[in-house]
Amino acid sequence: MSEVFKRLERDPIGTRAPLVTILDSAGWNDAGLMPAIAQQHDSGEVLMMAWMNRESLKETLTTGRVCYWSRSRGKLWRKGESSGQMQLLKTAHLDCDGDTLLLSVDQTGPACHTGRRSCFYVALDDDGATVDSDALIDPDQLYASS
Amino acid sequence: MSEVFKRLERDPIGTRAPLVTILDSAGWNDAGLMPAIAQQHDSGEVLMMAWMNRESLKETLTTGRVCYWSRSRGKLWRKGESSGQMQLLKTAHLDCDGDTLLLSVDQTGPACHTGRRSCFYVALDDDGATVDSDALIDPDQLYASS
């Protein structure tokens, strides 16, 4: 963990640090990415996990519209650009060691490409897995105009 | 994404798959790990993100007590084994592409090694970062007996 995050551990509420210091010290992985968890701000539902690089995080903080880094497409991914199901940013937090983001968002419609509200629909138990939510929208409709 | 998870995308609520099939098809990274998000079951607060391998996930599902894989120590990490602040499992979900876990838990006391309830206490804005929660317990006390 970086010295910057080590110092923040014992700092009281209200302690400030410049954004450039934080982003220089954050725990980006070897690909320059970190996981970002999106949580619906009012219901508390965890919607999805995706990846951000420094550029996508800065854009998100500046514009208030969530932008990830698509590992499969190798480019910035402005959530909703093909589905219309965008995420507006309410708050963003880094964790104690600066390598994971938690985004509080207002999600329009389904967050998941399957048309479900949340990506977390495969419930596990000690014997198997069960699909435990249905699509809000047919996924063929979701991407029909893109 | 594996064929197993691709098929589940269009399956209705209640569709079951055997655990071994799911774990064989899940998106473990090159180190055999995947991120696991822990969320307090009643308040909805996202507490932390850590990593699981297949063994730690199976132990968690079997015992009902959350066990991660510690990347720094290179061994199973039964949450609370040194701090006493354990996590009891309520539910576990995989996401649509089978590479991220969401754990609904009952967390005793602080989840964070800093003594804070949640690890996500570094609030970001477009200009900087602000510490926005205080420790529930002095971290020197938290690990005093370990």
Short mmCIF file of C-alpha atoms in Angstrom, two decimals:
data_model
loop_
_atom_site.label_atom_id
_atom_site.label_comp_id
_atom_site.label_asym_id
_atom_site.label_seq_id
_atom_site.Cartn_x
_atom_site.Cartn_y
_atom_site.Cartn_z
CA MET A 1 0.00 0.00 0.00
CA SER A 2 1.24 3.50 -0.79
CA GLU A 3 2.36 5.95 1.90
CA VAL A 4 -0.48 8.29 0.94
CA PHE A 5 -3.16 5.69 1.74
CA LYS A 6 -1.24 4.56 4.83
CA ARG A 7 -1.39 8.13 6.18
CA LEU A 8 -5.11 8.50 5.41
CA GLU A 9 -5.83 5.43 7.59
CA ARG A 10 -5.36 7.44 10.78
CA ASP A 11 -6.70 10.74 9.48
CA PRO A 12 -9.98 12.06 10.88
CA ILE A 13 -13.16 12.83 8.95
CA GLY A 14 -12.74 15.84 6.70
CA THR A 15 -9.05 15.34 5.88
CA ARG A 16 -8.45 16.34 2.25
CA ALA A 17 -5.89 15.26 -0.34
CA PRO A 18 -5.47 16.55 -3.91
CA LEU A 19 -6.92 14.34 -6.65
CA VAL A 20 -3.60 14.05 -8.51
CA THR A 21 -1.89 12.76 -5.33
CA ILE A 22 -4.61 10.17 -4.82
CA LEU A 23 -4.62 9.01 -8.45
CA ASP A 24 -0.80 8.81 -8.51
CA SER A 25 -0.86 6.65 -5.35
CA ALA A 26 -3.86 4.46 -6.18
CA GLY A 27 -3.46 0.72 -6.68
CA TRP A 28 -3.96 0.40 -10.43
CA ASN A 29 -3.18 -3.14 -11.58
CA ASP A 30 -0.57 -4.06 -14.19
CA ALA A 31 -3.05 -3.11 -16.93
CA GLY A 32 -3.66 0.29 -15.27
CA LEU A 33 -7.14 -0.73 -14.13
CA MET A 34 -9.08 -1.20 -10.91
CA PRO A 35 -12.45 -2.81 -10.16
CA ALA A 36 -15.40 -0.44 -9.75
CA ILE A 37 -18.56 -1.60 -7.97
CA ALA A 38 -21.79 0.17 -8.94
CA GLN A 39 -24.50 0.40 -6.27
CA GLN A 40 -27.95 1.94 -6.76
CA HIS A 41 -27.94 4.98 -4.46
CA ASP A 42 -31.43 4.66 -2.96
CA SER A 43 -32.17 0.91 -2.86
CA GLY A 44 -28.59 -0.14 -2.00
CA GLU A 45 -28.71 -2.88 -4.62
CA VAL A 46 -25.29 -3.82 -6.01
CA LEU A 47 -25.79 -3.64 -9.76
CA MET A 48 -22.50 -4.64 -11.38
CA MET A 49 -18.73 -4.63 -11.23
CA ALA A 50 -16.65 -3.30 -14.11
CA TRP A 51 -13.18 -1.78 -14.58
CA MET A 52 -11.87 1.77 -14.67
CA ASN A 53 -8.58 3.27 -15.74
CA ARG A 54 -7.39 6.70 -14.68
CA GLU A 55 -8.94 8.37 -17.72
CA SER A 56 -12.37 6.81 -17.23
CA LEU A 57 -12.38 7.69 -13.53
CA LYS A 58 -11.43 11.30 -14.23
CA GLU A 59 -14.13 11.56 -16.90
CA THR A 60 -16.69 10.07 -14.49
CA LEU A 61 -15.79 12.53 -11.71
CA THR A 62 -15.87 15.47 -14.13
CA THR A 63 -19.03 14.70 -16.10
CA GLY A 64 -21.09 12.89 -13.45
CA ARG A 65 -21.90 10.15 -15.95
CA VAL A 66 -20.22 6.80 -15.29
CA CYS A 67 -17.55 5.78 -17.80
CA TYR A 68 -15.71 2.44 -17.49
CA TRP A 69 -12.84 0.90 -19.41
CA SER A 70 -14.02 -2.02 -21.56
CA ARG A 71 -11.38 -4.74 -21.37
CA SER A 72 -12.98 -6.70 -24.23
CA ARG A 73 -13.22 -3.70 -26.57
CA GLY A 74 -10.07 -1.97 -25.30
CA LYS A 75 -11.69 1.47 -25.08
CA LEU A 76 -13.66 3.82 -22.88
CA TRP A 77 -17.18 2.57 -22.26
CA ARG A 78 -19.72 5.24 -21.42
CA LYS A 79 -22.30 3.09 -19.68
CA GLY A 80 -25.52 3.19 -21.69
CA GLU A 81 -23.95 4.38 -24.96
CA SER A 82 -25.37 1.38 -26.83
CA SER A 83 -28.19 0.27 -24.49
CA GLY A 84 -29.42 3.70 -23.35
CA GLN A 85 -29.25 2.39 -19.74
CA MET A 86 -26.89 5.00 -18.31
CA GLN A 87 -25.54 5.53 -14.81
CA LEU A 88 -25.46 8.97 -13.20
CA LEU A 89 -22.86 9.32 -10.46
CA LYS A 90 -23.96 10.24 -6.94
CA THR A 91 -20.74 9.56 -5.00
CA ALA A 92 -17.44 7.72 -5.58
CA HIS A 93 -15.20 6.19 -2.91
CA LEU A 94 -11.84 4.46 -2.92
CA ASP A 95 -11.17 1.77 -0.36
CA CYS A 96 -8.50 1.75 2.35
CA ASP A 97 -5.69 0.51 0.13
CA GLY A 98 -6.78 2.55 -2.88
CA ASP A 99 -7.34 -0.34 -5.27
CA THR A 100 -11.13 -0.66 -5.49
CA LEU A 101 -13.84 1.88 -6.30
CA LEU A 102 -17.39 2.01 -4.99
CA LEU A 103 -19.74 4.11 -7.11
CA SER A 104 -23.13 5.18 -5.83
CA VAL A 105 -25.21 5.66 -8.96
CA ASP A 106 -28.65 6.28 -10.33
CA GLN A 107 -29.14 3.51 -12.88
CA THR A 108 -31.71 3.89 -15.66
CA GLY A 109 -33.45 0.52 -16.15
CA PRO A 110 -31.37 -2.67 -16.20
CA ALA A 111 -27.64 -2.51 -15.45
CA CYS A 112 -27.05 -5.99 -16.89
CA HIS A 113 -26.63 -6.80 -20.60
CA THR A 114 -29.11 -9.67 -20.06
CA GLY A 115 -31.83 -7.11 -19.35
CA ARG A 116 -31.84 -7.83 -15.61
CA ARG A 117 -31.64 -5.01 -13.11
CA SER A 118 -28.45 -6.42 -11.51
CA CYS A 119 -25.69 -8.63 -12.92
CA PHE A 120 -25.74 -10.73 -9.72
CA TYR A 121 -28.51 -13.22 -10.50
CA VAL A 122 -26.71 -16.58 -10.13
CA ALA A 123 -27.37 -17.53 -6.49
CA LEU A 124 -24.93 -20.06 -5.04
CA ASP A 125 -25.45 -22.63 -2.32
CA ASP A 126 -23.28 -25.55 -1.23
CA ASP A 127 -24.84 -27.80 -3.85
CA GLY A 128 -25.51 -25.66 -6.91
CA ALA A 129 -26.57 -22.41 -8.50
CA THR A 130 -30.04 -20.97 -9.13
CA VAL A 131 -31.07 -18.13 -11.44
CA ASP A 132 -32.97 -15.81 -9.12
CA SER A 133 -34.10 -12.83 -11.20
CA ASP A 134 -35.73 -12.30 -14.58
CA ALA A 135 -35.04 -9.69 -17.24
CA LEU A 136 -36.87 -6.36 -17.01
CA ILE A 137 -36.41 -5.90 -20.74
CA ASP A 138 -35.75 -8.43 -23.51
CA PRO A 139 -32.03 -8.11 -24.24
CA ASP A 140 -32.77 -8.21 -27.97
CA GLN A 141 -34.77 -5.01 -27.49
CA LEU A 142 -32.07 -3.46 -25.28
CA TYR A 143 -29.51 -3.43 -28.07
CA ALA A 144 -31.92 -3.26 -31.02
CA SER A 145 -31.08 0.34 -31.90
CA SER A 146 -27.31 0.09 -31.53
CA MET B 1 -17.67 -15.98 -21.30
CA SER B 2 -18.27 -19.71 -20.87
CA GLU B 3 -21.12 -21.55 -22.60
CA VAL B 4 -22.59 -22.37 -19.18
CA PHE B 5 -23.00 -18.71 -18.23
CA LYS B 6 -24.15 -17.84 -21.76
CA ARG B 7 -27.00 -20.37 -21.42
CA LEU B 8 -27.99 -19.09 -17.97
CA GLU B 9 -28.49 -15.60 -19.44
CA ARG B 10 -31.80 -16.61 -21.02
CA ASP B 11 -32.89 -19.06 -18.35
CA PRO B 12 -35.90 -18.20 -16.18
CA ILE B 13 -35.97 -17.84 -12.39
CA GLY B 14 -35.49 -21.16 -10.66
CA THR B 15 -33.18 -22.75 -13.26
CA ARG B 16 -30.57 -24.85 -11.44
CA ALA B 17 -27.03 -25.91 -12.31
CA PRO B 18 -24.67 -28.17 -10.31
CA LEU B 19 -22.01 -26.38 -8.26
CA VAL B 20 -19.14 -28.25 -9.92
CA THR B 21 -20.35 -27.13 -13.38
CA ILE B 22 -20.55 -23.53 -12.23
CA LEU B 23 -17.13 -23.54 -10.54
CA ASP B 24 -15.53 -25.25 -13.56
CA SER B 25 -16.99 -22.56 -15.85
CA ALA B 26 -16.43 -19.50 -13.64
CA GLY B 27 -14.09 -16.72 -14.71
CA TRP B 28 -11.17 -17.25 -12.33
CA ASN B 29 -8.26 -14.99 -13.27
CA ASP B 30 -4.74 -16.19 -14.12
CA ALA B 31 -4.02 -16.55 -10.40
CA GLY B 32 -7.19 -18.63 -9.90
CA LEU B 33 -8.96 -15.80 -8.08
CA MET B 34 -11.99 -13.59 -8.46
CA PRO B 35 -13.11 -10.41 -6.67
CA ALA B 36 -15.71 -10.85 -3.92
CA ILE B 37 -17.77 -7.88 -2.75
CA ALA B 38 -19.10 -8.06 0.83
CA GLN B 39 -22.36 -6.23 1.54
CA GLN B 40 -24.04 -5.97 4.95
CA HIS B 41 -27.32 -7.87 4.49
CA ASP B 42 -29.68 -5.50 6.34
CA SER B 43 -28.25 -2.01 5.84
CA GLY B 44 -27.05 -2.61 2.26
CA GLU B 45 -23.69 -1.00 3.07
CA VAL B 46 -20.84 -2.24 0.87
CA LEU B 47 -18.16 -3.18 3.38
CA MET B 48 -15.13 -4.37 1.43
CA MET B 49 -13.81 -6.15 -1.63
CA ALA B 50 -11.38 -9.05 -1.32
CA TRP B 51 -10.41 -12.12 -3.37
CA MET B 52 -11.54 -15.74 -3.37
CA ASN B 53 -10.16 -18.87 -4.96
CA ARG B 54 -12.19 -22.01 -5.55
CA GLU B 55 -11.20 -23.49 -2.19
CA SER B 56 -12.16 -20.40 -0.17
CA LEU B 57 -15.50 -20.10 -1.98
CA LYS B 58 -16.33 -23.76 -1.34
CA GLU B 59 -15.40 -23.40 2.32
CA THR B 60 -17.56 -20.27 2.59
CA LEU B 61 -20.58 -21.99 1.03
CA THR B 62 -20.14 -25.05 3.22
CA THR B 63 -19.44 -23.43 6.59
CA GLY B 64 -21.43 -20.20 6.25
CA ARG B 65 -18.45 -18.23 7.52
CA VAL B 66 -16.70 -16.07 4.91
CA CYS B 67 -13.21 -17.19 3.92
CA TYR B 68 -11.12 -15.22 1.41
CA TRP B 69 -7.75 -15.82 -0.22
CA SER B 70 -5.12 -13.43 1.11
CA ARG B 71 -2.94 -12.38 -1.82
CA SER B 72 -0.35 -10.78 0.48
CA ARG B 73 -0.07 -13.79 2.79
CA GLY B 74 -0.68 -16.40 0.08
CA LYS B 75 -3.12 -18.42 2.16
CA LEU B 76 -6.76 -18.84 3.15
CA TRP B 77 -8.01 -15.92 5.23
CA ARG B 78 -10.94 -16.69 7.48
CA LYS B 79 -12.25 -13.17 7.97
CA GLY B 80 -11.96 -12.27 11.64
CA GLU B 81 -9.36 -14.91 12.54
CA SER B 82 -6.99 -12.24 13.87
CA SER B 83 -9.37 -9.31 14.48
CA GLY B 84 -12.40 -11.26 15.76
CA GLN B 85 -14.54 -9.27 13.28
CA MET B 86 -16.02 -12.18 11.35
CA GLN B 87 -18.51 -12.32 8.50
CA LEU B 88 -21.41 -14.77 8.47
CA LEU B 89 -22.74 -15.56 5.02
CA LYS B 90 -26.37 -14.84 4.18
CA THR B 91 -26.32 -15.29 0.39
CA ALA B 92 -23.73 -15.52 -2.39
CA HIS B 93 -24.21 -14.59 -6.05
CA LEU B 94 -22.07 -14.78 -9.16
CA ASP B 95 -22.53 -12.16 -11.85
CA CYS B 96 -23.62 -12.68 -15.45
CA ASP B 97 -20.20 -13.61 -16.77
CA GLY B 98 -19.25 -15.61 -13.69
CA ASP B 99 -16.18 -13.60 -12.74
CA THR B 100 -17.31 -11.56 -9.71
CA LEU B 101 -18.95 -12.59 -6.43
CA LEU B 102 -21.41 -10.62 -4.32
CA LEU B 103 -21.66 -11.83 -0.72
CA SER B 104 -24.49 -10.72 1.52
CA VAL B 105 -23.05 -10.99 5.04
CA ASP B 106 -23.60 -10.21 8.67
CA GLN B 107 -20.44 -8.38 9.70
CA THR B 108 -19.43 -8.22 13.36
CA GLY B 109 -18.08 -4.71 14.08
CA PRO B 110 -15.72 -3.06 11.61
CA ALA B 111 -14.95 -4.78 8.30
CA CYS B 112 -11.91 -2.57 7.67
CA HIS B 113 -8.44 -3.13 9.16
CA THR B 114 -8.43 0.60 10.03
CA GLY B 115 -11.28 -0.02 12.50
CA ARG B 116 -13.86 1.61 10.23
CA ARG B 117 -17.13 -0.13 9.45
CA SER B 118 -16.47 -0.06 5.69
CA CYS B 119 -13.24 0.06 3.69
CA PHE B 120 -14.76 2.70 1.38
CA TYR B 121 -14.01 5.91 3.30
CA VAL B 122 -12.00 7.92 0.76
CA ALA B 123 -14.65 10.04 -0.99
CA LEU B 124 -13.62 11.36 -4.40
CA ASP B 125 -14.73 14.51 -6.19
CA ASP B 126 -13.34 16.19 -9.32
CA ASP B 127 -10.79 18.10 -7.26
CA GLY B 128 -9.68 15.77 -4.46
CA ALA B 129 -10.41 13.16 -1.85
CA THR B 130 -11.94 13.46 1.62
CA VAL B 131 -11.88 10.98 4.49
CA ASP B 132 -15.57 10.59 5.34
CA SER B 133 -15.80 8.09 8.20
CA ASP B 134 -14.02 7.50 11.50
CA ALA B 135 -12.91 4.26 13.14
CA LEU B 136 -15.42 2.44 15.36
CA ILE B 137 -12.51 0.80 17.19
CA ASP B 138 -8.86 1.85 17.51
CA PRO B 139 -7.01 -0.44 15.04
CA ASP B 140 -4.29 -1.00 17.68
CA GLN B 141 -6.99 -2.57 19.87
CA LEU B 142 -8.44 -4.55 16.96
CA TYR B 143 -5.26 -6.58 16.49
CA ALA B 144 -3.92 -6.36 20.06
CA SER B 145 -4.61 -10.00 20.87
CA SER B 146 -3.33 -11.50 17.61
#
